[in-house]
Amino acid sequence: MDTPNIRRLQQNLAEYKAEETGAYATIERSNRAGVLIPLVFDTQTDAVHVVLTRRASLLRTHGGEVSLPGGRMEPHDADVTCTALREAHEEIGLDPARAAVLSVHKPAASLHGVLVTPVAASIATPLLYSVQSQTSHSSLTARVIASLSINTLEVESVFTLPLLTFLKNEHHTCKRIFDDSGNLKWMAHSFNCVDEFGREYLVWGLTAHILVRFAVIAYKGFYDSEFDIIPDELRPGVKKPNL
């Protein structure tokens, strides 16, 4: 049974509606992408974890960096939710039937001008029941990760972090870049994290921005961010007309 905090978080996501912006409609499908925010609700520890990937080091763009499962829309994708689910299946072997979509969030622009829409989904109970039923002393998140099948051409590793990581000061820094006149040009969240196995990961840039913004929505009313949230206009790669 879900804990009160987990139920409250789920309710926040159920009530969330991404704001409509007319400028989004002008973006071609080829410049749209979807990323999945896969969540593990651990009722034993009253914690919510997010599944992340480290991209294969030989990839042409962002090789070796931490990201959410996702990619560009393809012609046969009905919508960006289908894109996010398809990409998660291709990259980490998460069956779309095992991902219960919770919310679709405001898009963010990447450095390459791609409009990226985050889609949050819980790893659904049928998979969790089968994983929990295994005779193991491993954590729930470790068993969920072990149940996935990564595409090594795209993904080097899969790991989890507590969602609250992205509201706490503990691992957070903010990168500030100034122009030649000393004016603030852009800012980026950065998190130096260690997973439950002691492996170090740097989560920054667009992925960090998406997760910070998502965590603020998910924990609204019962956990506030310990640092200032970077506004869209101070993010690198954001186009000025309303993106």
XYZ file of C-alpha atoms in Angstrom:
243
model
C 0.000 0.000 0.000
C 1.269 3.476 -0.874
C 2.399 5.742 1.953
C 0.728 9.139 2.595
C 3.725 10.982 1.118
C 3.749 8.838 -2.014
C -0.012 9.286 -2.431
C 0.392 13.040 -2.065
C 3.140 13.097 -4.684
C 1.016 11.037 -7.067
C -1.886 13.434 -6.507
C 0.332 16.424 -7.324
C 1.286 14.805 -10.615
C -2.311 13.831 -11.405
C -3.413 17.450 -10.908
C -0.567 18.958 -12.929
C -1.358 20.420 -16.341
C 1.460 21.773 -18.503
C 0.900 25.347 -19.611
C -0.068 25.840 -23.243
C 2.312 27.961 -25.331
C 1.448 28.792 -28.917
C 5.109 28.872 -29.938
C 5.364 25.117 -29.357
C 2.988 24.438 -32.240
C 5.468 25.947 -34.704
C 8.178 23.381 -33.904
C 8.534 20.666 -36.553
C 8.181 17.037 -35.453
C 11.792 16.478 -36.490
C 12.822 18.996 -33.812
C 10.710 17.471 -31.062
C 11.765 14.813 -28.579
C 10.364 13.000 -25.571
C 12.148 11.760 -22.460
C 10.740 9.397 -19.865
C 11.089 10.079 -16.149
C 10.741 6.485 -14.856
C 9.828 6.421 -11.167
C 10.131 3.665 -8.576
C 7.806 4.105 -5.591
C 9.353 2.263 -2.637
C 6.681 1.966 0.032
C 9.073 0.156 2.375
C 11.285 3.239 2.700
C 8.694 5.903 1.769
C 10.994 7.057 -1.033
C 10.632 7.877 -4.714
C 13.537 7.087 -7.040
C 14.168 8.102 -10.637
C 15.815 5.785 -13.171
C 18.639 7.401 -15.154
C 21.133 6.269 -17.765
C 24.735 6.992 -18.592
C 24.964 7.263 -22.358
C 27.453 5.100 -24.228
C 30.775 6.930 -24.481
C 31.044 6.421 -28.257
C 27.770 8.189 -29.076
C 28.203 11.180 -31.374
C 26.394 13.608 -29.055
C 26.599 13.759 -25.259
C 28.590 10.513 -25.067
C 29.215 9.388 -21.482
C 26.769 11.908 -20.023
C 23.846 11.165 -17.720
C 20.415 11.412 -19.297
C 16.834 10.265 -19.077
C 15.729 7.605 -21.581
C 14.436 9.384 -24.663
C 14.994 10.672 -28.158
C 13.475 12.425 -31.140
C 9.978 11.773 -32.416
C 9.646 9.359 -35.309
C 6.952 9.567 -38.020
C 4.981 6.628 -36.603
C 4.827 8.039 -33.046
C 1.253 9.102 -32.279
C 2.466 11.718 -29.788
C 5.429 12.604 -27.596
C 4.296 10.170 -24.888
C 4.627 7.349 -27.402
C 8.086 8.670 -28.248
C 9.235 8.604 -24.627
C 7.856 5.098 -24.017
C 9.323 3.751 -27.257
C 12.749 5.174 -26.518
C 12.728 3.788 -22.959
C 11.900 0.358 -24.363
C 14.701 0.610 -26.932
C 17.321 1.942 -24.509
C 16.670 0.144 -21.214
C 14.183 -2.590 -22.111
C 11.277 -1.105 -20.142
C 8.096 -2.632 -21.571
C 5.579 0.188 -22.232
C 2.912 -2.023 -20.675
C 4.849 -1.814 -17.394
C 5.078 1.991 -17.422
C 2.026 3.774 -16.021
C 2.046 7.342 -17.357
C 1.431 9.888 -14.590
C 1.948 13.289 -16.214
C 3.267 15.128 -19.272
C 5.325 18.230 -18.567
C 6.271 21.567 -20.064
C 8.865 21.144 -22.833
C 12.378 22.504 -22.519
C 14.786 23.449 -25.297
C 18.068 21.591 -25.721
C 21.394 23.126 -26.753
C 20.673 21.876 -30.276
C 17.298 23.633 -30.450
C 15.247 20.456 -29.962
C 12.055 20.836 -27.925
C 12.155 18.085 -25.278
C 8.950 17.034 -23.490
C 9.313 15.089 -20.206
C 6.809 12.283 -19.552
C 6.637 10.885 -16.012
C 5.691 7.242 -15.477
C 5.786 4.814 -12.586
C 7.195 1.348 -13.094
C 3.885 -0.418 -12.749
C 2.995 -2.879 -10.010
C 3.054 -6.106 -12.074
C 6.812 -5.663 -12.600
C 7.388 -4.573 -9.012
C 5.487 -7.563 -7.647
C 7.550 -9.966 -9.717
C 10.764 -8.249 -8.643
C 9.784 -8.070 -4.978
C 8.871 -11.748 -4.955
C 12.445 -12.747 -5.717
C 14.428 -14.128 -2.808
C 16.977 -11.369 -2.438
C 18.417 -9.010 0.120
C 18.949 -6.350 -2.549
C 17.066 -3.066 -2.431
C 13.927 -2.671 -4.510
C 15.681 -0.239 -6.835
C 18.599 -2.635 -7.352
C 16.200 -5.421 -8.274
C 14.273 -3.190 -10.660
C 17.508 -2.146 -12.382
C 18.578 -5.792 -12.619
C 15.294 -6.607 -14.363
C 15.980 -4.138 -17.197
C 17.851 -4.987 -20.382
C 20.049 -2.161 -21.639
C 20.974 -1.509 -25.243
C 24.769 -1.276 -24.951
C 25.021 0.594 -28.258
C 23.243 3.527 -26.618
C 23.547 3.035 -22.862
C 26.592 2.308 -20.715
C 24.766 1.868 -17.403
C 21.444 2.355 -15.630
C 21.128 3.621 -12.071
C 18.681 5.270 -9.695
C 18.764 8.323 -7.468
C 16.212 9.563 -4.926
C 14.012 12.194 -6.559
C 14.612 14.442 -3.535
C 18.252 14.704 -4.634
C 17.078 17.351 -7.074
C 15.683 19.626 -4.361
C 18.560 19.399 -1.868
C 21.716 21.479 -1.546
C 23.849 18.489 -0.574
C 25.127 17.638 -4.060
C 24.034 20.786 -5.901
C 26.082 23.512 -7.527
C 25.068 26.181 -10.014
C 27.262 26.997 -12.997
C 27.195 30.681 -13.990
C 28.570 32.013 -17.266
C 29.078 35.758 -17.801
C 29.557 37.738 -21.005
C 32.472 40.108 -21.673
C 30.596 42.960 -19.980
C 30.122 40.989 -16.790
C 26.429 40.348 -17.369
C 25.022 36.968 -16.470
C 24.611 35.025 -19.718
C 23.321 31.648 -18.572
C 23.122 29.260 -15.631
C 22.904 25.488 -15.234
C 22.116 23.166 -12.329
C 24.717 20.491 -11.589
C 24.604 17.553 -9.162
C 27.592 15.394 -8.199
C 25.859 12.227 -7.013
C 26.733 8.769 -5.727
C 24.300 5.897 -6.294
C 23.570 3.104 -3.829
C 26.542 1.106 -5.134
C 29.029 3.943 -4.626
C 29.279 4.865 -8.303
C 29.728 8.561 -9.040
C 27.581 10.382 -11.577
C 27.362 13.992 -12.710
C 23.823 15.095 -13.530
C 23.733 18.522 -15.127
C 22.418 20.645 -17.983
C 19.060 19.847 -19.524
C 18.616 16.598 -17.575
C 19.203 18.386 -14.270
C 16.899 21.233 -15.312
C 14.099 18.796 -16.162
C 14.500 16.855 -12.909
C 14.631 19.961 -10.715
C 11.503 21.367 -12.333
C 9.784 17.975 -12.064
C 10.729 17.516 -8.393
C 9.331 20.959 -7.535
C 5.975 19.924 -9.015
C 5.999 16.443 -7.489
C 6.821 17.629 -3.956
C 4.700 20.782 -4.037
C 3.241 21.525 -0.621
C 5.467 19.256 1.426
C 9.093 19.764 0.406
C 10.577 22.989 -0.933
C 13.729 23.360 -2.987
C 16.797 24.284 -0.927
C 18.195 26.389 -3.787
C 16.890 28.891 -6.335
C 15.398 27.414 -9.500
C 16.983 28.661 -12.718
C 14.394 30.438 -14.907
C 14.061 29.314 -18.517
C 15.479 32.555 -19.896
C 18.784 31.930 -18.070
C 19.277 28.460 -19.477
C 21.724 27.788 -22.321
C 20.130 26.943 -25.621
C 16.752 28.525 -24.874
C 15.440 30.523 -27.813
C 14.089 33.946 -26.869
C 10.593 33.796 -28.422
C 8.722 31.988 -25.628
C 10.737 28.752 -25.591
